[in-house]
Short mmCIF file of C-alpha atoms and ligand atoms in Angstrom, two decimals:
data_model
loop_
_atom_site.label_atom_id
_atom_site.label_comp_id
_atom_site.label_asym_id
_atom_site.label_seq_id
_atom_site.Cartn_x
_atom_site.Cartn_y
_atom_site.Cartn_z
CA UNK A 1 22.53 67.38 57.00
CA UNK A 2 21.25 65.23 54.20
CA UNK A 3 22.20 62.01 53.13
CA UNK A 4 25.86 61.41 51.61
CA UNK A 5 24.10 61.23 48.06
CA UNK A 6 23.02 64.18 47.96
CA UNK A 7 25.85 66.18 48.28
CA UNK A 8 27.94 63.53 45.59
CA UNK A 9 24.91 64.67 43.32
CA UNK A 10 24.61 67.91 43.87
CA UNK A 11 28.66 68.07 43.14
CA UNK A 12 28.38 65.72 40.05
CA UNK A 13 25.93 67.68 38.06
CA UNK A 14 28.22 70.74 39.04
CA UNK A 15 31.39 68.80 37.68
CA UNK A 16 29.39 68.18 34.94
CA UNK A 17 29.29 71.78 33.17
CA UNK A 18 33.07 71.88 33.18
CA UNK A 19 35.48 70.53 30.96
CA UNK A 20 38.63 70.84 32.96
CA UNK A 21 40.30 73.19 35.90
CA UNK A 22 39.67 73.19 39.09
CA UNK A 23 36.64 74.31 41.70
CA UNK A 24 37.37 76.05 44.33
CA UNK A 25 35.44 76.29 47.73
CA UNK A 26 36.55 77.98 50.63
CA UNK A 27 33.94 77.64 53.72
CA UNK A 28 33.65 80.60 56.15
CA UNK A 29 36.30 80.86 59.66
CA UNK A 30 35.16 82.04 62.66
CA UNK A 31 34.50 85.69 63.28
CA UNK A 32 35.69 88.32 65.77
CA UNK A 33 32.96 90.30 67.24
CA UNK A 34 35.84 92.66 69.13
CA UNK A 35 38.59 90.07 69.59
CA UNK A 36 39.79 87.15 68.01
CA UNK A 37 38.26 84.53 70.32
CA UNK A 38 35.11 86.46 71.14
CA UNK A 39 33.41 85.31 68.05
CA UNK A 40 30.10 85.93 66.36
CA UNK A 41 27.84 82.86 66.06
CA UNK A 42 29.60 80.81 63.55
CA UNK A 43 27.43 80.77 59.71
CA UNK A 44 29.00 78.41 56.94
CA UNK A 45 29.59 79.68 53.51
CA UNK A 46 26.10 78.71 51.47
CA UNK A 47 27.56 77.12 48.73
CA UNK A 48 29.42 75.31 50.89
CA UNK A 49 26.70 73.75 52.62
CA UNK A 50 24.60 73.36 49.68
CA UNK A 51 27.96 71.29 48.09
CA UNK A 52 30.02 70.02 50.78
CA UNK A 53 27.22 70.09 53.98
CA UNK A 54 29.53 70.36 56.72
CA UNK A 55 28.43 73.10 59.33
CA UNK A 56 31.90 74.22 60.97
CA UNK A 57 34.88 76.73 60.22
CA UNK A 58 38.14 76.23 58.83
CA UNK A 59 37.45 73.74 55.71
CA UNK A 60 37.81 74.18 52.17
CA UNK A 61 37.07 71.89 49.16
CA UNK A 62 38.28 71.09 45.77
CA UNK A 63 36.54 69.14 43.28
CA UNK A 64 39.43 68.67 40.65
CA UNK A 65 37.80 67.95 37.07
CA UNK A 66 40.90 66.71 34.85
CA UNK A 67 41.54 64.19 37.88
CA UNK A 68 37.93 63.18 38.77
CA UNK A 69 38.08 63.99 42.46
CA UNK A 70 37.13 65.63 45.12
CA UNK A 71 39.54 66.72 48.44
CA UNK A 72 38.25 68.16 51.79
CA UNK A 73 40.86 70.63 53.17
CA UNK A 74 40.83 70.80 57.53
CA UNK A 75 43.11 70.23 59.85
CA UNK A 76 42.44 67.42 62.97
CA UNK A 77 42.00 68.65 66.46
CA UNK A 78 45.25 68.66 68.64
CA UNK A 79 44.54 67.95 72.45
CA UNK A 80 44.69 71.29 73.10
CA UNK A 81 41.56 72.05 70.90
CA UNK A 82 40.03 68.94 72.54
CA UNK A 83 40.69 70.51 76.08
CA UNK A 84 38.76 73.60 74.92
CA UNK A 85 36.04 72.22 72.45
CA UNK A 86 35.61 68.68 73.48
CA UNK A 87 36.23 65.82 71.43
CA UNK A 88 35.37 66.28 67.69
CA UNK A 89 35.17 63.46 65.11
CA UNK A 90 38.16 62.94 62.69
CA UNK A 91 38.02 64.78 59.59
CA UNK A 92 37.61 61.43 57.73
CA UNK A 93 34.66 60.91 59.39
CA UNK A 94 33.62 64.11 58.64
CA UNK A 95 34.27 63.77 54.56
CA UNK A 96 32.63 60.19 54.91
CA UNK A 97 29.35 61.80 55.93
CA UNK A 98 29.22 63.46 52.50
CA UNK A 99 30.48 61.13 50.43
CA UNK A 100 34.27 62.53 49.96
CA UNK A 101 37.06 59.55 50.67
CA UNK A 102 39.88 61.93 50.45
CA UNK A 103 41.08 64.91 53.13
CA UNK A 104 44.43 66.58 53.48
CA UNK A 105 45.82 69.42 55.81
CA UNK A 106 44.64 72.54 55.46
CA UNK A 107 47.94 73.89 54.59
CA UNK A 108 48.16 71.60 51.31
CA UNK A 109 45.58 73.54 49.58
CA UNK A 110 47.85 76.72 48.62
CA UNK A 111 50.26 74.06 47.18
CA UNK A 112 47.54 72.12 45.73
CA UNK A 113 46.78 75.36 43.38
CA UNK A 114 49.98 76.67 43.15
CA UNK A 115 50.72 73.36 41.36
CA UNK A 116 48.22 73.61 39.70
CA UNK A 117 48.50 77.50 38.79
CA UNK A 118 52.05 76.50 37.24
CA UNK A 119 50.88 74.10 34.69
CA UNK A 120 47.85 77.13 33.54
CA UNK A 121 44.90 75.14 35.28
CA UNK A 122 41.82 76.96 35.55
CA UNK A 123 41.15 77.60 39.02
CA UNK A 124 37.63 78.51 39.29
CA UNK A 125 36.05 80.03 42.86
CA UNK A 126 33.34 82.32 43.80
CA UNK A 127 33.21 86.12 44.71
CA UNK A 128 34.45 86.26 48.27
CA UNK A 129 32.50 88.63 50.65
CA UNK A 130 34.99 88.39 53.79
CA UNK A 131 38.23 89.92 53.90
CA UNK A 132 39.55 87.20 55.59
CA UNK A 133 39.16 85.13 52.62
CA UNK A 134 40.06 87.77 50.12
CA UNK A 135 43.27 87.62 52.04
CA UNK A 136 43.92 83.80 51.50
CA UNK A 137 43.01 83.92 48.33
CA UNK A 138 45.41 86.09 47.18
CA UNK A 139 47.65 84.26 48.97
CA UNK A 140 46.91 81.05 47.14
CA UNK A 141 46.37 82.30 44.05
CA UNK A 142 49.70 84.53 44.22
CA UNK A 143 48.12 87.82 42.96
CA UNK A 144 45.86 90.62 44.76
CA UNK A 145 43.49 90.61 40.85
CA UNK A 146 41.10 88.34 41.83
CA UNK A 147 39.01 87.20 39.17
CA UNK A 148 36.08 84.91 40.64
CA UNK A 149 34.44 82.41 37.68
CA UNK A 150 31.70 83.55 35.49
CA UNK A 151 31.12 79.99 34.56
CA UNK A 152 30.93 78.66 37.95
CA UNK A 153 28.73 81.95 39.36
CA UNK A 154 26.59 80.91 36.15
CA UNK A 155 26.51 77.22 37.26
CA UNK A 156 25.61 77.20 40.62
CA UNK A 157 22.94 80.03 40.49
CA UNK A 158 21.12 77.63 37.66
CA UNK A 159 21.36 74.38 39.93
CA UNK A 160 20.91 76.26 43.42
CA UNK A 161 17.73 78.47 42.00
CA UNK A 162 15.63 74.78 41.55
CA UNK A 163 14.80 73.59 44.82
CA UNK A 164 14.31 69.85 45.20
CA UNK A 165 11.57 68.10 47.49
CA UNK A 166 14.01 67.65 50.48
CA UNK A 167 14.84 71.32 50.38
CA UNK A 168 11.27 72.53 50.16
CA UNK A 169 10.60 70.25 53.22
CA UNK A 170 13.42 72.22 54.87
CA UNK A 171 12.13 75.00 53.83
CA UNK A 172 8.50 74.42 55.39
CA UNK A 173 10.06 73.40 58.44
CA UNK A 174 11.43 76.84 58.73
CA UNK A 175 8.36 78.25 57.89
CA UNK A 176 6.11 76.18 60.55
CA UNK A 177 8.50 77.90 63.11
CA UNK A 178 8.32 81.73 61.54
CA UNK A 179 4.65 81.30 62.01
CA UNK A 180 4.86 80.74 65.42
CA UNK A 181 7.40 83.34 65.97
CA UNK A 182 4.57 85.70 63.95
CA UNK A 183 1.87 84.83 65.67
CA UNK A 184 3.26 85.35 69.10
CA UNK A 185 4.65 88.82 68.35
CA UNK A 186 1.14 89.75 66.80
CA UNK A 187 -0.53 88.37 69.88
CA UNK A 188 2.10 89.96 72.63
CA UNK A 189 1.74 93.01 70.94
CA UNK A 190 -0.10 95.81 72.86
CA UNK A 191 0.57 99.77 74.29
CA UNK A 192 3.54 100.14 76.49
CA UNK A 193 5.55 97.32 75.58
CA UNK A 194 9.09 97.62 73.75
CA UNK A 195 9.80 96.93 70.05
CA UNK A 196 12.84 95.31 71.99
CA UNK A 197 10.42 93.00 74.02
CA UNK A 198 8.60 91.49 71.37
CA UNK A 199 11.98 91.14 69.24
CA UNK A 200 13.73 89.00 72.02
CA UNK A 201 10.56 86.54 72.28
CA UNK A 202 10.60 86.43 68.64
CA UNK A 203 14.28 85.13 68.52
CA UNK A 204 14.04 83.19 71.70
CA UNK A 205 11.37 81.44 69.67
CA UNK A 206 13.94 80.61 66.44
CA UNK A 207 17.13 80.29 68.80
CA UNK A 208 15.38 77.53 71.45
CA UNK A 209 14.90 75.31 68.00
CA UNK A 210 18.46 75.26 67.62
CA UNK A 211 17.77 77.70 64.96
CA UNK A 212 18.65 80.99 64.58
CA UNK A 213 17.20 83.87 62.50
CA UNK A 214 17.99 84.02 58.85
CA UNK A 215 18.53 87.86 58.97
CA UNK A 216 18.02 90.22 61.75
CA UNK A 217 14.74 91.13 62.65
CA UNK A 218 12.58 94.09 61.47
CA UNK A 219 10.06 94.84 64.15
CA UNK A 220 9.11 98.26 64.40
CA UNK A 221 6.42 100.72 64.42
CA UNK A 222 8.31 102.89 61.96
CA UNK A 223 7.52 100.42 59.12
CA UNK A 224 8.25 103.44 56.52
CA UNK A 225 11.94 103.05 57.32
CA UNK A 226 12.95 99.68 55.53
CA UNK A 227 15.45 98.13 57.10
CA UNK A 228 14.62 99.52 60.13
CA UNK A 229 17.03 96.95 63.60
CA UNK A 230 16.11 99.41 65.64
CA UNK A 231 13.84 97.91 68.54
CA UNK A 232 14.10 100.90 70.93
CA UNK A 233 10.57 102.19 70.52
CA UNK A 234 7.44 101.73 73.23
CA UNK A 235 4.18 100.74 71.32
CA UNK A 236 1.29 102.63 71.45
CA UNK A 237 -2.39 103.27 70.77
CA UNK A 238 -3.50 103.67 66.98
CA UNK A 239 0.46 102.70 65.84
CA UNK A 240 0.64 99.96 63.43
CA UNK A 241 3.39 97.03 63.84
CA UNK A 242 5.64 95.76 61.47
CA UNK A 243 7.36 92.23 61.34
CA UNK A 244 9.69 91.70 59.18
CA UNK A 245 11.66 88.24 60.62
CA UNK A 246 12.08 84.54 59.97
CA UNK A 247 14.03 81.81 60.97
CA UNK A 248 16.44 79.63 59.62
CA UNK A 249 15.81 75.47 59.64
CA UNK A 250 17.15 74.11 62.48
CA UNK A 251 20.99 72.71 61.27
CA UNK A 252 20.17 72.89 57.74
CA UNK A 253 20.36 76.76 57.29
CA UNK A 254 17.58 77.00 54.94
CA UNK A 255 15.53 80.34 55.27
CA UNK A 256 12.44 81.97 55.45
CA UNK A 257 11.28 85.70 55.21
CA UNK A 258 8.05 86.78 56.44
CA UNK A 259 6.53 89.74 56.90
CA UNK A 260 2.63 90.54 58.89
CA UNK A 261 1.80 94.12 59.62
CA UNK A 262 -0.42 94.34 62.63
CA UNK A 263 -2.33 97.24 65.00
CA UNK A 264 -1.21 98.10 68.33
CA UNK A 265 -4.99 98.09 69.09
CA UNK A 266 -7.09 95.09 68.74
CA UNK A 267 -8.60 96.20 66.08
CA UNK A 268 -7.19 98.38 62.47
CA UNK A 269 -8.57 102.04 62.01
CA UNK A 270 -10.57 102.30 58.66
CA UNK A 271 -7.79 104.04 57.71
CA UNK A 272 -5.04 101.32 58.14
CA UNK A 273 -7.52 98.82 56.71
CA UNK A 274 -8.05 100.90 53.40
CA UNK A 275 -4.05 100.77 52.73
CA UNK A 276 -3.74 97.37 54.46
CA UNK A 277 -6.38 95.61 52.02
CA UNK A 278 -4.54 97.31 48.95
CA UNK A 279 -1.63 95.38 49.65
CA UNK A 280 -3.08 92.56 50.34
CA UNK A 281 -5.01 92.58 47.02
CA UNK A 282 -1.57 93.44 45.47
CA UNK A 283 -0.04 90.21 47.15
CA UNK A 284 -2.94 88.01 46.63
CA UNK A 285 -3.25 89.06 42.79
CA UNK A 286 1.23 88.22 42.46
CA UNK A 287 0.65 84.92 44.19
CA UNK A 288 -2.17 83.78 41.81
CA UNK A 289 -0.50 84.56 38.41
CA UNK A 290 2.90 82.98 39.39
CA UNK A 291 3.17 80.20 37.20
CA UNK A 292 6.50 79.00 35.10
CA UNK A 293 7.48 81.29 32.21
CA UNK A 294 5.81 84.57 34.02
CA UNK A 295 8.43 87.21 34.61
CA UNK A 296 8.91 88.42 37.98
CA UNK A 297 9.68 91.84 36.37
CA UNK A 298 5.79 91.74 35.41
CA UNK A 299 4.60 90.82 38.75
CA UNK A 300 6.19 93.76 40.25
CA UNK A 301 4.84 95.76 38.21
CA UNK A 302 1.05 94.18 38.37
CA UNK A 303 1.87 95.00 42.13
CA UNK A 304 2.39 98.73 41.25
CA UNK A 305 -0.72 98.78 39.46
CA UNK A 306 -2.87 97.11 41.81
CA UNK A 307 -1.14 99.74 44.53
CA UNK A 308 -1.79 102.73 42.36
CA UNK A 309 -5.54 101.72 41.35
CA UNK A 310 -5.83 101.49 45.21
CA UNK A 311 -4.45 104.64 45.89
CA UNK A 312 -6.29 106.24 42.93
CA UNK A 313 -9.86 105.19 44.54
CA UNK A 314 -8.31 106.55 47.97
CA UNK A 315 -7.85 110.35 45.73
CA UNK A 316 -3.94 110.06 46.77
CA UNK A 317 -3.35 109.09 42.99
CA UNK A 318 -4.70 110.16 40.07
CA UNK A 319 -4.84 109.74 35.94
CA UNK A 320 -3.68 106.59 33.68
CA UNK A 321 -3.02 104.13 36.27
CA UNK A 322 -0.69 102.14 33.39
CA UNK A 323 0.75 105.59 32.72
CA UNK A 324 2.18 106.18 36.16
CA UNK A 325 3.52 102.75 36.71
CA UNK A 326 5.75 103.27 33.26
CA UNK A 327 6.53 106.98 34.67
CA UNK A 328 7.66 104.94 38.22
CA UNK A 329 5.08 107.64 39.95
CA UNK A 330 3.83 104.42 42.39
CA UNK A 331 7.54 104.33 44.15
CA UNK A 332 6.81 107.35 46.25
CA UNK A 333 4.72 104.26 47.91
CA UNK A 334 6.24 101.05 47.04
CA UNK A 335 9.79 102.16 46.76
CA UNK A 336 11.76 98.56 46.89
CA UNK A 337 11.37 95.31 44.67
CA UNK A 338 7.93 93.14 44.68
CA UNK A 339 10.07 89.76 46.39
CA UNK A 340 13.76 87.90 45.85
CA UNK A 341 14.95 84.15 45.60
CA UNK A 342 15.09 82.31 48.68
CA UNK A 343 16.90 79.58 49.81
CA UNK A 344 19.91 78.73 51.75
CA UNK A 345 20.18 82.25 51.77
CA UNK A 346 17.84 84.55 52.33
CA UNK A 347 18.53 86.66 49.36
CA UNK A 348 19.64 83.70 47.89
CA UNK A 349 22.78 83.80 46.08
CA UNK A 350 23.26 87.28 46.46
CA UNK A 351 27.08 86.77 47.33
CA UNK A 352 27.53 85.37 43.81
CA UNK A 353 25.90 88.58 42.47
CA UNK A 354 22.07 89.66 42.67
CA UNK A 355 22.23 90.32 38.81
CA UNK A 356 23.36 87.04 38.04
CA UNK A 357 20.54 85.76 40.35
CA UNK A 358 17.60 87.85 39.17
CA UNK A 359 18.35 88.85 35.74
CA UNK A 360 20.43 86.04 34.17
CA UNK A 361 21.61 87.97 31.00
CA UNK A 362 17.67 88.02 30.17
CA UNK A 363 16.77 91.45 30.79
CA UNK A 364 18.60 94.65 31.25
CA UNK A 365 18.21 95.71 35.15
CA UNK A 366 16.38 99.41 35.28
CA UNK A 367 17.89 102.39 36.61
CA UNK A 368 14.57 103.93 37.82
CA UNK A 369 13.86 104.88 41.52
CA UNK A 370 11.55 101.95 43.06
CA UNK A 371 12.33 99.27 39.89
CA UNK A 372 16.15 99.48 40.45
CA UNK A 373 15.43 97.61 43.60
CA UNK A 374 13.76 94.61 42.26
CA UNK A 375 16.28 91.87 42.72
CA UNK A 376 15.04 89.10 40.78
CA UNK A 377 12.79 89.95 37.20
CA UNK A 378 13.53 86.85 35.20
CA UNK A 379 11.06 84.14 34.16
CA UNK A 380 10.00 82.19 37.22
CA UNK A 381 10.93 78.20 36.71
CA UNK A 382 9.54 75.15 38.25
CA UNK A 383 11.68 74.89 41.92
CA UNK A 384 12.35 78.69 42.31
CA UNK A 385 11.36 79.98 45.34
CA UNK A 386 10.20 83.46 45.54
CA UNK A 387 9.32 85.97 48.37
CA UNK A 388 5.88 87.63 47.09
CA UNK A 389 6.37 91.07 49.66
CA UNK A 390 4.89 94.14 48.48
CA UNK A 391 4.57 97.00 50.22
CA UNK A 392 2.94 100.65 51.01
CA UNK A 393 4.62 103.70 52.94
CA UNK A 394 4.72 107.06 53.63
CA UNK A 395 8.43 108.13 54.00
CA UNK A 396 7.51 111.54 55.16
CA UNK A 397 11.36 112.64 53.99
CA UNK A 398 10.52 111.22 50.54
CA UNK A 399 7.32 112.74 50.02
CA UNK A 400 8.08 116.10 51.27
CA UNK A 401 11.57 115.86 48.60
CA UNK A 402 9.32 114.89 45.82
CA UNK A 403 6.25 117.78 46.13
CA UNK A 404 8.74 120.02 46.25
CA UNK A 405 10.59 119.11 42.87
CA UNK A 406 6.66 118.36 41.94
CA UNK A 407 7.77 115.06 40.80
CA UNK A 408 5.23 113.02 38.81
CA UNK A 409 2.80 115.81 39.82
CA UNK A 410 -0.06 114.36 37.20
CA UNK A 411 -0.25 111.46 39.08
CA UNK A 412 0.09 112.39 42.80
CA UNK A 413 -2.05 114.38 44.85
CA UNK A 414 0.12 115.81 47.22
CA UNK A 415 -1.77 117.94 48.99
CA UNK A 416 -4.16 114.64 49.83
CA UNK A 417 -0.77 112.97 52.07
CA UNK A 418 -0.91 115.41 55.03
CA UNK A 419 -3.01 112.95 56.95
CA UNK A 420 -1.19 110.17 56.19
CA UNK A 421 2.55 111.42 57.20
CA UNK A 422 2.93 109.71 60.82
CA UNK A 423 0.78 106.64 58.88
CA UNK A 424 4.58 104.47 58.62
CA UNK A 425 4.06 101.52 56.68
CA UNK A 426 2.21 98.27 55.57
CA UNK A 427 4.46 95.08 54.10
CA UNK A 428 2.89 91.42 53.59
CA UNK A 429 5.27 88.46 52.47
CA UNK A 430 4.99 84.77 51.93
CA UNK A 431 7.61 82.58 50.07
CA UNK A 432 6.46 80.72 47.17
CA UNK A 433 7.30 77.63 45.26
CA UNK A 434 7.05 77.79 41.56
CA UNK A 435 5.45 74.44 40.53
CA UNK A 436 4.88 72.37 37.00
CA UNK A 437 1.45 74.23 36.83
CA UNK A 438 1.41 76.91 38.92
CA UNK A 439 2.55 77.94 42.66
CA UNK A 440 2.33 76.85 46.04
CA UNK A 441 2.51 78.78 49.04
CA UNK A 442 5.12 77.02 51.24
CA UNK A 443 4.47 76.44 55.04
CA UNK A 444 1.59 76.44 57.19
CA UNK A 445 -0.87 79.41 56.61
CA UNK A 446 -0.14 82.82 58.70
CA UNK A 447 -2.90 84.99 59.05
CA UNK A 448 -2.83 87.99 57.19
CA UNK A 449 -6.57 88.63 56.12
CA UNK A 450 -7.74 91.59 58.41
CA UNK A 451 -10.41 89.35 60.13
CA UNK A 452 -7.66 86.64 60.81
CA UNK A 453 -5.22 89.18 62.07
CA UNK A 454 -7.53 90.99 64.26
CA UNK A 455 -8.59 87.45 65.24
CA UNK A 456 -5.40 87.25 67.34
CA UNK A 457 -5.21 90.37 68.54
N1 LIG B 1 13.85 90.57 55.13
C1 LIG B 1 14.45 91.31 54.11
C2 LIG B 1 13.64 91.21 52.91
O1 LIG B 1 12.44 90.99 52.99
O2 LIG B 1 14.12 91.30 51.82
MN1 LIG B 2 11.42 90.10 54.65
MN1 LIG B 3 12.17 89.40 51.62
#
């Protein structure tokens, strides 16, 4: 948690863009896994953390702007809770520790707003993504048309999206951790052992921190398939690895995504260090033009180029290089977005909406297969942070679709990708801070040259 101050800031500049109504935030409950008191590992609302820091279920806040104030909604412990969860402090306490002086039952807030509902306040809140609090907000709010705020979605994407100093450091911390958790799976890595293996060391690494991962793990040698949890696979000989994982900061929740792309072997095959070294160039090349004012939209799509001038000298691609990033021809190979925000989240903000995130009413979002997945295209600012992750694969279910229709024939060579179908994938990330002149990539360096990678192996 940070200091009191922070949060009062944080909430004051909020306050700030609004003229009158109220705010609404409703932090996350416990969840079932199967039953109601078999729960999965409790995760606070983000906003909620970012505003209100407290890191446990069954709280809600208001900051009221016609009466200047803010109220922490929770309920005390009974005995009985204290018999089953130990003693907990008083919800006074609690507020105290970020800088709110006034709490009240739980079961005030629905009169709170209904008060407030009958003489036309504005009651602003934020999309809800459980259904338990769809549920009690319709309850509160005394209608099943929920319409979340615009002008509060717009709000706290602009002041969330700028990272200050003592975020970044969180940030980094999380970071110094993912490394090790990359560099032991890299090293562990060898024929015969499980996907599942390596996975459980990897999140024995984040969870022994007091951490825990910031989205499930990708770990696979079926990099091709994205979002690929499953971890049932043996290694073996001439296979490439994929990591996809990172950890969360240790109580503060904020993320990090990584992403390394290793051999089996100790060593790459010429031909996994021909595709390898094209996305590295393409990640390298993002990293060094990020700079405030550059669109993201135009990093993605110096990444396509870079990927199809690779796989042009390679004779998998072929005429205007510019030509068949416009036409989209490169998605066959890099068929998601170059990178996201990061943050508390690791799509940050994405529960607000990934358009309001990524595009910001600047640019129109594009309906073509590969681009339609870049989730953030706007102008980078000073204090965004940015995964840089592009990516190369050959989907064999993809390609096979696409010579048959002949799509983009001018600028694929199909009949060059037979000996690349069992190839599966190559993906390099890093998160990056957008700074006054330029960029900085956060954390300690993870290897991800060949010669460092093959270092460890
Ligand atoms: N780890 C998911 C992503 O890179 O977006
Ligand atoms: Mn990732
Ligand atoms: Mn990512």
């Amino acid at each position: 948690m940070f200091p009191a101050n922070t949060y009062q800031e944080r909430r004051a500049a909020l306050a700030g863009k609004f003229d009158n109504g109220l705010l609404l935030f409703v932090g996350n409950e416990d969840s079932p896994m199967n039953c109601a008191d078999n729960i999965y590992r409790f995760r606070q609302d983000s906003s909620f953390l970012y505003y209100f820091g407290l890191d446990q279920p069954h709280l809600a806040a208001l900051i009221d702007i016609d009466e200047q104030k803010t109220i922490l909604f929770g309920d005390e412990l009974t005995i009985d809770h204290v018999v089953w969860m130990g003693p907990q402090p008083a919800l006074s306490d609690q507020a105290a520790k970020v800088g709110i002086s006034e709490t009240r039952p739980y079961a005030e807030l629905g009169k709170y707003l209904e008060k407030a509902r009958s003489s036309s306040r504005a009651v602003h809140f934020t999309p809800p993504y459980r259904g338990a609090d769809i549920l009690k907000l319709r309850e509160w709010l005394g209608t099943t048309d929920l319409e979340p705020s615009d002008q509060l979605v717009k709000a706290i994407v602009e002041q969330r999206l700028v990272k200050s100093p003592e975020e970044i450091r969180q940030m980094e911390i999380a970071l110094a951790i993912t490394r090790q958790m990359h560099i032991t799976a890299i090293k562990e890595s060898r024929p015969g052992i499980k996907e599942a293996q390596l996975a459980g060391q990897v999140e024995g690494i984040a969870l022994a921190t007091e951490g825990q991962l910031a989205y499930p793990a990708i770990l696979t040698v079926n990099g091709q398939t994205l979002h690929n949890h499953h971890h049932g696979n043996v290694l073996q000989s001439g296979q490439l690895v994929l990591g996809d994982f990172g950890t969360e900061a240790p109580h503060t929740h904020y993320a990090s995504d990584i992403t390394r792309t290793w051999p089996v072997d100790k060593t790459f095959t010429s031909q996994q260090k021909e595709i390898y070294q094209i996305v590295l160039d393409a990640e390298m090349a993002v990293i060094e033009a990020l700079k405030p004012g550059v669109r993201f939209l135009d990093m993605h799509l110096l990444a396509a180029k870079i990927i199809t001038e690779g796989l042009q000298k390679l004779g998998l691609m072929k005429g205007d290089a510019d030509a068949a990033v416009e036409a989209g021809a490169y998605a066959l190979f890099f068929p998601h977005g170059l990178g996201h925000a990061i943050g508390l989240d690791v799509h940050d903000m994405e529960d607000l909406g990934e358009n309001h995130v990524g595009y910001a009413g600047e640019l129109e979002r594009s309906t073509q297969f590969g681009l339609k997945s870049l989730r953030f295209a706007r102008a980078v600012q000073p204090g965004h942070v940015l995964t840089v992750e592009p990516g190369l694969y050959f989907i064999p279910e993809l390609i096979e679709q696409w010579q048959k229709e002949q799509r983009h024939a001018d600028y694929i060579n199909y009949d060059k990708l037979q000996p690349y179908l069992n190839f599966s994938g190559v993906r390099i990330e890093d998160n990056v801070l957008i700074t006054e002149d330029g960029h900085r990539v956060l954390g300690p360096a993870i290897p991800k040259t060949i010669e460092e990678v093959e270092a460890l192996r």
